[in-house]
Structures are given as C-alpha cells and as structure tokens.
Amino acid sequence: MVVAAALPLVAEYGAAVTTSQIARAAGIGEATIFRAFKDKDEVLDACVAEAVGTDHVLRELATISLDEPLDVRLTEAAEALRAHMERMGTVVGALHASGHLRPGRGGPDGREGRGEGREGQHGAGSPPDARAQSFLALRDGVVELIEPDRDACRLSPEKVATAFLGLLFTRLHTPAPGAEAPLSPEELIAVLLHGSLKHPGSDR
C-alpha cells in the first residue's frame, strides 16, 4: 500500500517527495510508514524495486487471452511491456535526477542496495544475475502467448520471444535527433511475424 501510493509521487518529485505526502496519498498516518520502513530512503529503494520488478507486468501478460490471434496477443504484450519500461524509466530517472541513485549507493545499475522494507522484495540494487532472471521471466511470459501457435512458427517460441523482446527494447531507446520514428507496436509485430519484404503481388 505504501509503495503503490509512493510510486506516482516519486515519479513526479523524485527524492524530494516527503513521507507526509506519501502518507496522505496512502490514507494512513505518517508514523505507520516508519513501522514498515526504517526511513524515507528505504521507502524510495522499495519503490525502485517495485518499478524494476516484473511481477506486475507478468500478471498483465497472463491476462491476455490465448483465444486472440497471435499478432493481437503480441501487440497487447508489447503495450504492457512498453508501459512497464516507461514506468521504470520515469521512477529511476526521477531519483537519479534528484541525487538518490548516485554512485556508491543502491541503484538499478548493479550497485548494492540499502536493504529491504517490509513491503519491498529487495533493495534497489539489481545485480547482473537478477537482470538476467528478470529477462528470462519476461521471455517465459511471452513464450506462453506464442505457445498455441508453436506449429505455425519456423522457430521455437523461445527464440521468437527473445527476438520479440530484442525488437521491443530497441524500439524503446530514445531515438537520436532527426532519426526515424520508432516502429509502432503493430509494425514491430508485422516485422517479427512476416519479415520486412513485401509478398509477391502485394503492396504490403
């Protein structure tokens, strides 16, 4: 409850957010926060852990209907993953900009985190093996969406899912000034499933 209430405030104010603001957003007394967390820094680290964690987006992937066509399933997955990455970037970026995630303390770049709050799963640090585990969890979530069409794919669902995530994460990088606009989710899925060459006799 505390972390969920704090996330939008952290995205807006960064480390300048106050525990009184968080308490008001959560509808609790400020003292209640300190029964769950040692200090504000621990709340902020828990927010980073929640923002970079995959549980929420995996639940969203699991709600996508397998009765939908494959391109629709993957488009919905792309939208869910885009929202996840944007939320993560907003929260982490706000804390970096306000000095919370600075060299020598916890952060999503693999440095050691401060510790755990009772609501946090882990500190703000995300070591390389944790990032690899997160990627595999996301890949497995996408594999489940592709599995019903295994026989129609030239590659295994695991390889298709890896290619999907690679295309998606590349799309999410900030383009250089003057560069082409990134692929839309529909264009990304079309390239993944059908390639970039036109079919004979077709203008698509």
Short mmCIF file of N, CA, C and O in Angstrom, two decimals, residues 85-171:
data_model
loop_
_atom_site.label_atom_id
_atom_site.label_comp_id
_atom_site.label_asym_id
_atom_site.label_seq_id
_atom_site.Cartn_x
_atom_site.Cartn_y
_atom_site.Cartn_z
N MET A 85 8.26 -0.52 -18.97
CA MET A 85 9.56 0.11 -19.16
C MET A 85 9.49 1.61 -18.95
O MET A 85 10.41 2.22 -18.39
N GLU A 86 8.40 2.22 -19.38
CA GLU A 86 8.26 3.67 -19.18
C GLU A 86 8.13 4.00 -17.70
O GLU A 86 8.70 4.99 -17.22
N ARG A 87 7.35 3.21 -16.97
CA ARG A 87 7.22 3.45 -15.53
C ARG A 87 8.57 3.29 -14.84
O ARG A 87 8.95 4.13 -14.02
N MET A 88 9.30 2.25 -15.20
CA MET A 88 10.61 2.02 -14.61
C MET A 88 11.54 3.20 -14.92
O MET A 88 12.22 3.73 -14.03
N GLY A 89 11.55 3.65 -16.18
CA GLY A 89 12.41 4.76 -16.56
C GLY A 89 12.04 6.04 -15.86
O GLY A 89 12.92 6.83 -15.46
N THR A 90 10.74 6.28 -15.68
CA THR A 90 10.30 7.51 -15.02
C THR A 90 10.72 7.54 -13.56
O THR A 90 11.25 8.54 -13.06
N VAL A 91 10.50 6.44 -12.85
CA VAL A 91 10.84 6.39 -11.43
C VAL A 91 12.35 6.46 -11.22
O VAL A 91 12.85 7.27 -10.43
N VAL A 92 13.08 5.62 -11.94
CA VAL A 92 14.54 5.60 -11.78
C VAL A 92 15.14 6.92 -12.23
O VAL A 92 16.04 7.46 -11.58
N GLY A 93 14.63 7.47 -13.34
CA GLY A 93 15.15 8.74 -13.83
C GLY A 93 14.92 9.87 -12.85
O GLY A 93 15.80 10.72 -12.64
N ALA A 94 13.74 9.91 -12.24
CA ALA A 94 13.45 10.97 -11.27
C ALA A 94 14.37 10.88 -10.06
O ALA A 94 14.84 11.90 -9.53
N LEU A 95 14.66 9.67 -9.62
CA LEU A 95 15.54 9.51 -8.46
C LEU A 95 16.99 9.81 -8.81
O LEU A 95 17.73 10.39 -8.02
N HIS A 96 17.42 9.42 -10.02
CA HIS A 96 18.76 9.80 -10.46
C HIS A 96 18.89 11.32 -10.51
O HIS A 96 19.87 11.89 -10.04
N ALA A 97 17.90 11.98 -11.11
CA ALA A 97 17.97 13.43 -11.30
C ALA A 97 18.01 14.17 -9.97
O ALA A 97 18.59 15.26 -9.88
N SER A 98 17.39 13.58 -8.95
CA SER A 98 17.35 14.25 -7.65
C SER A 98 18.42 13.75 -6.70
O SER A 98 18.43 14.09 -5.51
N GLY A 99 19.34 12.90 -7.21
CA GLY A 99 20.51 12.52 -6.42
C GLY A 99 20.36 11.29 -5.55
O GLY A 99 21.30 10.93 -4.84
N HIS A 100 19.20 10.63 -5.60
CA HIS A 100 19.03 9.46 -4.73
C HIS A 100 19.87 8.28 -5.22
O HIS A 100 20.50 7.60 -4.42
N LEU A 101 19.87 8.03 -6.52
CA LEU A 101 20.62 6.91 -7.08
C LEU A 101 21.95 7.45 -7.59
O LEU A 101 22.15 7.69 -8.76
N ARG A 102 22.87 7.65 -6.69
CA ARG A 102 24.17 8.21 -7.03
C ARG A 102 25.24 7.16 -6.84
O ARG A 102 25.03 6.17 -6.14
N PRO A 103 26.42 7.31 -7.47
CA PRO A 103 27.48 6.33 -7.31
C PRO A 103 27.79 6.07 -5.84
O PRO A 103 27.85 6.99 -5.02
N GLY A 104 27.91 4.77 -5.52
CA GLY A 104 28.27 4.39 -4.16
C GLY A 104 27.09 4.00 -3.29
O GLY A 104 27.27 3.62 -2.15
N ARG A 105 25.85 4.13 -3.83
CA ARG A 105 24.69 3.67 -3.07
C ARG A 105 23.82 2.85 -4.01
O ARG A 105 24.13 2.66 -5.17
N GLY A 106 22.72 2.36 -3.49
CA GLY A 106 21.90 1.45 -4.27
C GLY A 106 21.36 2.08 -5.53
O GLY A 106 21.15 3.26 -5.62
N GLY A 107 21.11 1.22 -6.53
CA GLY A 107 20.54 1.70 -7.79
C GLY A 107 20.32 0.53 -8.71
O GLY A 107 20.84 -0.57 -8.47
N PRO A 108 19.60 0.71 -9.80
CA PRO A 108 19.29 -0.38 -10.70
C PRO A 108 20.43 -0.73 -11.63
O PRO A 108 20.27 -1.50 -12.54
N ASP A 109 21.62 -0.15 -11.38
CA ASP A 109 22.75 -0.40 -12.26
C ASP A 109 23.70 -1.44 -11.69
O ASP A 109 24.84 -1.55 -12.12
N GLY A 110 23.25 -2.19 -10.69
CA GLY A 110 24.05 -3.29 -10.18
C GLY A 110 24.79 -2.97 -8.91
O GLY A 110 25.46 -3.84 -8.36
N ARG A 111 24.71 -1.74 -8.41
CA ARG A 111 25.36 -1.43 -7.15
C ARG A 111 24.52 -1.94 -5.99
O ARG A 111 23.33 -2.14 -6.12
N GLU A 112 25.15 -2.06 -4.84
CA GLU A 112 24.47 -2.64 -3.69
C GLU A 112 23.36 -1.74 -3.21
O GLU A 112 23.50 -0.53 -3.12
N GLY A 113 22.20 -2.32 -2.89
CA GLY A 113 21.08 -1.55 -2.37
C GLY A 113 21.21 -1.35 -0.87
O GLY A 113 22.06 -1.93 -0.21
N ARG A 114 20.33 -0.53 -0.33
CA ARG A 114 20.37 -0.21 1.09
C ARG A 114 19.78 -1.30 1.95
O ARG A 114 20.08 -1.42 3.11
N GLY A 115 18.85 -2.08 1.39
CA GLY A 115 18.22 -3.10 2.22
C GLY A 115 16.79 -3.26 1.84
O GLY A 115 16.35 -2.82 0.80
N GLU A 116 16.02 -3.87 2.69
CA GLU A 116 14.64 -4.18 2.41
C GLU A 116 13.71 -3.49 3.38
O GLU A 116 13.94 -3.46 4.57
N GLY A 117 12.61 -2.95 2.84
CA GLY A 117 11.49 -2.60 3.69
C GLY A 117 10.58 -3.81 3.75
O GLY A 117 10.70 -4.72 2.94
N ARG A 118 9.65 -3.82 4.67
CA ARG A 118 8.79 -5.00 4.78
C ARG A 118 7.92 -5.17 3.55
O ARG A 118 7.50 -6.27 3.24
N GLU A 119 7.66 -4.05 2.84
CA GLU A 119 6.86 -4.18 1.64
C GLU A 119 7.73 -4.39 0.42
O GLU A 119 7.23 -4.69 -0.65
N GLY A 120 9.05 -4.18 0.52
CA GLY A 120 9.92 -4.32 -0.65
C GLY A 120 10.39 -5.74 -0.79
O GLY A 120 10.60 -6.47 0.17
N GLN A 121 10.62 -6.16 -2.03
CA GLN A 121 11.09 -7.52 -2.27
C GLN A 121 12.60 -7.58 -2.13
O GLN A 121 13.16 -8.60 -1.77
N HIS A 122 13.30 -6.50 -2.49
CA HIS A 122 14.74 -6.47 -2.41
C HIS A 122 15.16 -5.03 -2.45
O HIS A 122 14.37 -4.14 -2.68
N GLY A 123 16.46 -4.79 -2.22
CA GLY A 123 16.97 -3.43 -2.28
C GLY A 123 16.95 -2.90 -3.69
O GLY A 123 16.60 -3.59 -4.64
N ALA A 124 17.37 -1.64 -3.85
CA ALA A 124 17.31 -1.00 -5.15
C ALA A 124 18.31 -1.59 -6.12
O ALA A 124 18.16 -1.45 -7.31
N GLY A 125 19.38 -2.22 -5.60
CA GLY A 125 20.38 -2.78 -6.48
C GLY A 125 19.83 -3.96 -7.27
O GLY A 125 19.07 -4.77 -6.75
N SER A 126 20.24 -4.05 -8.54
CA SER A 126 19.84 -5.17 -9.37
C SER A 126 21.08 -5.77 -10.00
O SER A 126 21.54 -5.30 -11.03
N PRO A 127 21.70 -6.78 -9.34
CA PRO A 127 22.92 -7.37 -9.89
C PRO A 127 22.64 -8.04 -11.23
O PRO A 127 21.49 -8.32 -11.57
N PRO A 128 23.71 -8.27 -12.00
CA PRO A 128 23.52 -8.84 -13.34
C PRO A 128 22.68 -10.10 -13.37
O PRO A 128 21.88 -10.29 -14.29
N ASP A 129 22.87 -11.01 -12.39
CA ASP A 129 22.08 -12.24 -12.43
C ASP A 129 20.61 -11.96 -12.19
O ASP A 129 19.75 -12.63 -12.74
N ALA A 130 20.29 -10.91 -11.41
CA ALA A 130 18.89 -10.54 -11.21
C ALA A 130 18.29 -10.00 -12.50
O ALA A 130 17.14 -10.27 -12.83
N ARG A 131 19.07 -9.21 -13.23
CA ARG A 131 18.58 -8.69 -14.51
C ARG A 131 18.36 -9.83 -15.49
O ARG A 131 17.39 -9.83 -16.25
N ALA A 132 19.28 -10.81 -15.49
CA ALA A 132 19.11 -11.96 -16.38
C ALA A 132 17.87 -12.76 -16.01
O ALA A 132 17.12 -13.20 -16.88
N GLN A 133 17.63 -12.91 -14.71
CA GLN A 133 16.43 -13.63 -14.26
C GLN A 133 15.17 -12.88 -14.66
O GLN A 133 14.17 -13.49 -15.05
N SER A 134 15.21 -11.54 -14.58
CA SER A 134 14.05 -10.75 -14.99
C SER A 134 13.78 -10.92 -16.47
O SER A 134 12.63 -11.07 -16.89
N PHE A 135 14.84 -10.90 -17.28
CA PHE A 135 14.66 -11.09 -18.72
C PHE A 135 14.07 -12.45 -19.02
O PHE A 135 13.15 -12.58 -19.84
N LEU A 136 14.58 -13.49 -18.35
CA LEU A 136 14.05 -14.84 -18.58
C LEU A 136 12.59 -14.95 -18.16
O LEU A 136 11.80 -15.63 -18.82
N ALA A 137 12.23 -14.26 -17.07
CA ALA A 137 10.84 -14.29 -16.63
C ALA A 137 9.94 -13.63 -17.68
O ALA A 137 8.86 -14.14 -18.00
N LEU A 138 10.39 -12.50 -18.23
CA LEU A 138 9.62 -11.83 -19.28
C LEU A 138 9.55 -12.71 -20.53
O LEU A 138 8.48 -12.83 -21.15
N ARG A 139 10.67 -13.31 -20.89
CA ARG A 139 10.67 -14.18 -22.07
C ARG A 139 9.69 -15.33 -21.88
O ARG A 139 8.91 -15.65 -22.79
N ASP A 140 9.70 -15.94 -20.70
CA ASP A 140 8.80 -17.07 -20.46
C ASP A 140 7.34 -16.62 -20.51
O ASP A 140 6.47 -17.37 -20.96
N GLY A 141 7.07 -15.39 -20.03
CA GLY A 141 5.71 -14.87 -20.12
C GLY A 141 5.25 -14.71 -21.56
O GLY A 141 4.10 -14.99 -21.90
N VAL A 142 6.17 -14.26 -22.42
CA VAL A 142 5.84 -14.11 -23.84
C VAL A 142 5.74 -15.47 -24.52
O VAL A 142 4.88 -15.68 -25.39
N VAL A 143 6.58 -16.40 -24.11
CA VAL A 143 6.52 -17.77 -24.68
C VAL A 143 5.12 -18.36 -24.49
O VAL A 143 4.59 -19.00 -25.40
N GLU A 144 4.53 -18.13 -23.32
CA GLU A 144 3.19 -18.66 -23.07
C GLU A 144 2.18 -18.12 -24.08
O GLU A 144 1.23 -18.82 -24.45
N LEU A 145 2.39 -16.89 -24.53
CA LEU A 145 1.48 -16.30 -25.51
C LEU A 145 1.69 -16.86 -26.91
O LEU A 145 0.77 -16.88 -27.72
N ILE A 146 2.90 -17.32 -27.18
CA ILE A 146 3.23 -17.85 -28.51
C ILE A 146 2.94 -19.33 -28.62
O ILE A 146 2.65 -19.86 -29.70
N GLU A 147 3.00 -20.03 -27.50
CA GLU A 147 2.91 -21.50 -27.47
C GLU A 147 1.75 -22.07 -28.28
O GLU A 147 1.92 -23.08 -28.98
N PRO A 148 0.53 -21.49 -28.24
CA PRO A 148 -0.57 -22.08 -29.02
C PRO A 148 -0.29 -22.12 -30.52
O PRO A 148 -0.92 -22.92 -31.24
N ASP A 149 0.64 -21.29 -30.99
CA ASP A 149 0.97 -21.25 -32.42
C ASP A 149 2.34 -21.86 -32.71
O ASP A 149 2.95 -21.57 -33.73
N ARG A 150 2.81 -22.72 -31.81
CA ARG A 150 4.14 -23.33 -31.98
C ARG A 150 4.28 -23.98 -33.35
O ARG A 150 5.30 -23.79 -34.05
N ASP A 151 3.30 -24.75 -33.79
CA ASP A 151 3.42 -25.49 -35.05
C ASP A 151 3.45 -24.57 -36.26
O ASP A 151 3.93 -24.97 -37.33
N ALA A 152 2.96 -23.35 -36.11
CA ALA A 152 2.95 -22.41 -37.24
C ALA A 152 4.24 -21.60 -37.33
O ALA A 152 4.46 -20.91 -38.33
N CYS A 153 5.10 -21.71 -36.31
CA CYS A 153 6.33 -20.91 -36.29
C CYS A 153 7.51 -21.70 -36.83
O CYS A 153 7.65 -22.90 -36.56
N ARG A 154 8.37 -21.03 -37.60
CA ARG A 154 9.58 -21.67 -38.11
C ARG A 154 10.63 -21.81 -37.01
O ARG A 154 11.50 -22.67 -37.10
N LEU A 155 10.57 -20.94 -36.00
CA LEU A 155 11.47 -21.00 -34.87
C LEU A 155 10.71 -21.40 -33.62
O LEU A 155 9.48 -21.31 -33.58
N SER A 156 11.43 -21.83 -32.61
CA SER A 156 10.78 -22.21 -31.36
C SER A 156 10.15 -20.97 -30.72
O SER A 156 10.60 -19.83 -30.93
N PRO A 157 9.10 -21.15 -29.91
CA PRO A 157 8.53 -20.00 -29.18
C PRO A 157 9.56 -19.25 -28.35
O PRO A 157 9.49 -18.04 -28.21
N GLU A 158 10.55 -19.97 -27.82
CA GLU A 158 11.58 -19.31 -27.02
C GLU A 158 12.40 -18.34 -27.88
O GLU A 158 12.70 -17.21 -27.45
N LYS A 159 12.75 -18.76 -29.09
CA LYS A 159 13.53 -17.88 -29.97
C LYS A 159 12.68 -16.72 -30.47
O LYS A 159 13.17 -15.59 -30.59
N VAL A 160 11.42 -16.99 -30.78
CA VAL A 160 10.54 -15.90 -31.22
C VAL A 160 10.36 -14.88 -30.10
O VAL A 160 10.40 -13.66 -30.33
N ALA A 161 10.19 -15.37 -28.88
CA ALA A 161 10.02 -14.46 -27.74
C ALA A 161 11.28 -13.62 -27.51
O ALA A 161 11.19 -12.42 -27.20
N THR A 162 12.45 -14.24 -27.64
CA THR A 162 13.70 -13.49 -27.48
C THR A 162 13.83 -12.42 -28.55
O THR A 162 14.23 -11.28 -28.26
N ALA A 163 13.48 -12.76 -29.79
CA ALA A 163 13.53 -11.76 -30.86
C ALA A 163 12.53 -10.65 -30.61
O ALA A 163 12.82 -9.46 -30.84
N PHE A 164 11.36 -11.00 -30.13
CA PHE A 164 10.32 -10.02 -29.81
C PHE A 164 10.82 -9.01 -28.78
O PHE A 164 10.69 -7.79 -28.95
N LEU A 165 11.41 -9.52 -27.70
CA LEU A 165 11.89 -8.63 -26.65
C LEU A 165 13.05 -7.78 -27.14
O LEU A 165 13.17 -6.60 -26.79
N GLY A 166 13.92 -8.37 -27.98
CA GLY A 166 15.02 -7.59 -28.53
C GLY A 166 14.53 -6.43 -29.38
O GLY A 166 15.00 -5.29 -29.25
N LEU A 167 13.57 -6.69 -30.25
CA LEU A 167 13.00 -5.62 -31.07
C LEU A 167 12.31 -4.57 -30.20
O LEU A 167 12.43 -3.37 -30.43
N LEU A 168 11.58 -5.04 -29.21
CA LEU A 168 10.83 -4.12 -28.36
C LEU A 168 11.75 -3.22 -27.55
O LEU A 168 11.55 -2.00 -27.49
N PHE A 169 12.78 -3.78 -26.94
CA PHE A 169 13.67 -2.99 -26.11
C PHE A 169 14.47 -2.00 -26.96
O PHE A 169 14.75 -0.89 -26.52
N THR A 170 14.82 -2.39 -28.18
CA THR A 170 15.50 -1.46 -29.09
C THR A 170 14.57 -0.31 -29.45
O THR A 170 14.97 0.85 -29.49
N ARG A 171 13.30 -0.61 -29.67
CA ARG A 171 12.31 0.42 -30.00
C ARG A 171 12.16 1.43 -28.89
O ARG A 171 11.90 2.61 -29.13
#
